Amino acid sequence: MEVLKRIFQESLNEFFDTEASNIQNDVAERNLCARFAMILEPKAKAAGFLNYFADAEYNRNRGNVKTILDDNSVEVSITCDLILHSRGKLEEQDNLIALEMKKSNRPDSEEVRDCNRLRIMTKPNYDDVYVTSGSFDSRYVCGYKLGYFLWLDANNRHYRVREFSSGQEVNEFSGSF
C-alpha cells in the first residue's frame, strides 16, 4: 500500500511540474486526467507493477459496463476519471488506484458524488456479493487499494487531495502548484 501511495504522490508532483500551465489555461478535465495517466503508468511499471495500465474514462468490466452498488444496493454504472488496473487480467488484484478530478468551479454536489464513488470503489467487497478474487458476483467493481479525489483551483494555483482506502476516507492534504 505504501508503494502505491508513493507512486501516486510522485505522479502528482510531476503532474503539477509539467501540467500547471494546462491547469491554469482551463484545459478540459478529461485532458488533465489523460496527462496524469501518462505519468502514473510508467511510475507504476518502474515500481514493479508491470501488468497494470492507467486508463482515463475507462468504463468496462469483463466486457460489460462497469458498475457499482450504491448504499441502497442499487446498481449504478460508473466511469471513473482515471484508474490504474490490470484490465481484468490479474484477478487476485485487478484494481489498484481510482482517481476522480474536479475543478474548483464545479458544484460541491459533484465532489460529494465522486467521493462517495471512491468510498464504494475502495471497499474490499460488497458484503460478500463480490471479493477481489472473483469468487463471487464480479459484475460489481470494488477492491481498489486506493482512491483519490483531486480538487484543482487554477486561479489560486491550489489543490486538495482526499484519500480513500477500505471504504473510508483516510487522509486529506493540500498544497500549491
Short mmCIF file of C-alpha atoms in Angstrom, two decimals:
data_model
loop_
_atom_site.label_atom_id
_atom_site.label_comp_id
_atom_site.label_asym_id
_atom_site.label_seq_id
_atom_site.Cartn_x
_atom_site.Cartn_y
_atom_site.Cartn_z
CA MET A 1 0.00 0.00 0.00
CA GLU A 2 2.82 2.42 0.83
CA VAL A 3 4.36 1.79 -2.59
CA LEU A 4 1.08 2.79 -4.26
CA LYS A 5 0.88 5.93 -2.14
CA ARG A 6 4.43 6.84 -3.17
CA ILE A 7 3.61 6.21 -6.85
CA PHE A 8 0.60 8.49 -6.58
CA GLN A 9 2.49 11.24 -4.75
CA GLU A 10 5.38 11.18 -7.22
CA SER A 11 2.92 11.24 -10.11
CA LEU A 12 1.05 14.15 -8.56
CA ASN A 13 4.26 16.14 -8.12
CA GLU A 14 5.33 15.53 -11.71
CA PHE A 15 1.81 16.31 -12.94
CA PHE A 16 1.98 19.75 -11.35
CA ASP A 17 5.51 20.32 -12.65
CA THR A 18 4.54 19.52 -16.24
CA GLU A 19 0.86 20.46 -16.45
CA ALA A 20 0.49 23.64 -14.35
CA SER A 21 0.07 25.76 -17.48
CA ASN A 22 -2.63 23.41 -18.81
CA ILE A 23 -4.46 23.61 -15.49
CA GLN A 24 -4.27 27.41 -15.48
CA ASN A 25 -5.42 27.56 -19.11
CA ASP A 26 -8.61 25.72 -18.08
CA VAL A 27 -7.92 22.67 -20.24
CA ALA A 28 -10.71 20.06 -20.07
CA GLU A 29 -10.71 17.70 -17.10
CA ARG A 30 -10.56 14.72 -19.49
CA ASN A 31 -7.31 16.05 -20.94
CA LEU A 32 -5.82 16.59 -17.49
CA CYS A 33 -6.73 13.04 -16.49
CA ALA A 34 -5.15 11.66 -19.65
CA ARG A 35 -1.99 13.67 -18.94
CA PHE A 36 -1.95 12.30 -15.37
CA ALA A 37 -2.29 8.77 -16.78
CA MET A 38 0.78 9.32 -18.96
CA ILE A 39 2.77 9.97 -15.78
CA LEU A 40 1.15 7.37 -13.49
CA GLU A 41 1.53 4.29 -15.70
CA PRO A 42 5.32 4.47 -16.21
CA LYS A 43 5.84 5.15 -12.50
CA ALA A 44 3.74 2.08 -11.65
CA LYS A 45 5.70 -0.07 -14.10
CA ALA A 46 9.02 1.23 -12.74
CA ALA A 47 7.85 0.18 -9.26
CA GLY A 48 7.18 -3.38 -10.47
CA PHE A 49 3.50 -3.17 -11.46
CA LEU A 50 4.29 -4.35 -14.98
CA ASN A 51 0.85 -5.62 -15.98
CA TYR A 52 -1.10 -2.52 -14.96
CA PHE A 53 -2.46 0.29 -17.09
CA ALA A 54 -3.56 3.84 -16.31
CA ASP A 55 -6.79 4.45 -18.23
CA ALA A 56 -8.84 7.64 -18.33
CA GLU A 57 -12.64 7.35 -18.61
CA TYR A 58 -12.49 3.53 -18.62
CA ASN A 59 -15.97 2.02 -18.36
CA ARG A 60 -15.57 -1.72 -18.90
CA ASN A 61 -15.51 -4.65 -16.51
CA ARG A 62 -15.07 -8.07 -18.10
CA GLY A 63 -16.55 -6.78 -21.36
CA ASN A 64 -19.58 -5.19 -19.72
CA VAL A 65 -20.29 -1.69 -18.48
CA LYS A 66 -18.51 -1.07 -15.17
CA THR A 67 -20.99 -0.89 -12.26
CA ILE A 68 -21.02 -0.47 -8.50
CA LEU A 69 -23.68 -0.92 -5.85
CA ASP A 70 -24.65 2.30 -4.07
CA ASP A 71 -25.52 2.50 -0.37
CA ASN A 72 -29.06 1.31 -1.16
CA SER A 73 -27.75 -1.73 -3.10
CA VAL A 74 -28.85 -0.16 -6.38
CA GLU A 75 -26.66 -0.98 -9.37
CA VAL A 76 -25.12 2.19 -10.84
CA SER A 77 -22.97 2.36 -13.97
CA ILE A 78 -19.73 4.26 -13.47
CA THR A 79 -16.92 5.79 -15.41
CA CYS A 80 -14.14 6.88 -13.10
CA ASP A 81 -11.91 9.71 -14.35
CA LEU A 82 -8.74 7.61 -14.13
CA ILE A 83 -7.91 4.13 -12.90
CA LEU A 84 -4.77 2.05 -12.53
CA HIS A 85 -5.76 -1.57 -13.11
CA SER A 86 -4.82 -4.79 -14.91
CA ARG A 87 -7.83 -4.60 -17.27
CA GLY A 88 -9.15 -7.79 -15.68
CA LYS A 89 -6.01 -9.85 -16.33
CA LEU A 90 -4.89 -10.24 -12.70
CA GLU A 91 -7.92 -11.45 -10.75
CA GLU A 92 -6.13 -11.58 -7.40
CA GLN A 93 -5.61 -7.79 -7.54
CA ASP A 94 -7.07 -6.20 -10.66
CA ASN A 95 -7.73 -2.73 -9.25
CA LEU A 96 -5.08 -0.54 -7.64
CA ILE A 97 -5.86 3.20 -7.82
CA ALA A 98 -9.00 5.16 -8.74
CA LEU A 99 -8.83 8.93 -9.26
CA GLU A 100 -11.60 11.49 -9.56
CA MET A 101 -10.61 15.03 -10.52
CA LYS A 102 -12.67 18.22 -10.26
CA LYS A 103 -12.01 21.86 -10.97
CA SER A 104 -12.94 24.40 -8.31
CA ASN A 105 -15.69 25.92 -10.48
CA ARG A 106 -17.80 22.74 -10.32
CA PRO A 107 -20.73 22.36 -7.88
CA ASP A 108 -19.97 20.91 -4.43
CA SER A 109 -22.50 18.17 -5.16
CA GLU A 110 -20.11 16.71 -7.74
CA GLU A 111 -17.37 16.35 -5.12
CA VAL A 112 -19.83 14.61 -2.79
CA ARG A 113 -20.86 12.21 -5.57
CA ASP A 114 -17.27 11.50 -6.63
CA CYS A 115 -16.06 10.91 -3.07
CA ASN A 116 -18.96 8.55 -2.43
CA ARG A 117 -17.99 6.65 -5.60
CA LEU A 118 -14.37 6.38 -4.38
CA ARG A 119 -15.52 5.19 -0.97
CA ILE A 120 -17.55 2.43 -2.62
CA MET A 121 -14.83 1.52 -5.13
CA THR A 122 -12.25 1.08 -2.34
CA LYS A 123 -14.46 -1.24 -0.29
CA PRO A 124 -12.82 -4.68 -0.19
CA ASN A 125 -16.18 -6.29 -1.04
CA TYR A 126 -19.92 -5.77 -1.15
CA ASP A 127 -20.86 -7.70 1.97
CA ASP A 128 -19.88 -10.96 0.22
CA VAL A 129 -21.52 -10.05 -3.10
CA TYR A 130 -18.02 -9.64 -4.58
CA VAL A 131 -14.49 -10.26 -3.44
CA THR A 132 -11.34 -9.36 -5.33
CA SER A 133 -10.52 -12.99 -6.12
CA GLY A 134 -13.60 -13.10 -8.36
CA SER A 135 -15.23 -15.97 -6.47
CA PHE A 136 -18.50 -14.06 -6.07
CA ASP A 137 -20.54 -11.86 -8.40
CA SER A 138 -17.94 -9.99 -10.44
CA ARG A 139 -20.39 -7.58 -12.09
CA TYR A 140 -19.64 -5.01 -9.43
CA VAL A 141 -16.38 -3.12 -9.17
CA CYS A 142 -14.66 -2.75 -5.82
CA GLY A 143 -11.41 -3.67 -4.20
CA TYR A 144 -9.35 -0.70 -5.34
CA LYS A 145 -6.46 -0.35 -2.92
CA LEU A 146 -6.57 3.45 -3.00
CA GLY A 147 -8.91 6.15 -4.21
CA TYR A 148 -8.06 9.82 -4.63
CA PHE A 149 -10.19 12.89 -5.15
CA LEU A 150 -8.12 15.72 -6.65
CA TRP A 151 -9.63 19.21 -6.49
CA LEU A 152 -7.91 21.88 -8.60
CA ASP A 153 -8.15 25.64 -8.14
CA ALA A 154 -6.42 27.05 -11.23
CA ASN A 155 -6.87 30.71 -10.27
CA ASN A 156 -5.07 30.34 -6.95
CA ARG A 157 -2.74 27.50 -8.06
CA HIS A 158 -4.03 25.41 -5.16
CA TYR A 159 -5.01 21.74 -4.89
CA ARG A 160 -6.63 19.48 -2.33
CA VAL A 161 -6.48 15.68 -2.23
CA ARG A 162 -8.79 13.35 -0.33
CA GLU A 163 -7.53 9.77 0.04
CA PHE A 164 -9.73 6.67 0.39
CA SER A 165 -8.91 3.10 1.39
CA SER A 166 -11.02 0.15 2.56
CA GLY A 167 -14.23 2.12 2.01
CA GLN A 168 -13.17 5.02 4.25
CA GLU A 169 -11.69 8.45 3.80
CA VAL A 170 -8.29 8.08 5.47
CA ASN A 171 -6.36 11.26 4.69
CA GLU A 172 -6.58 14.75 3.25
CA PHE A 173 -3.77 17.05 2.18
CA SER A 174 -3.39 20.18 0.11
CA GLY A 175 -0.78 22.42 -1.41
CA SER A 176 0.13 24.79 -4.18
CA PHE A 177 1.42 24.16 -7.68
#
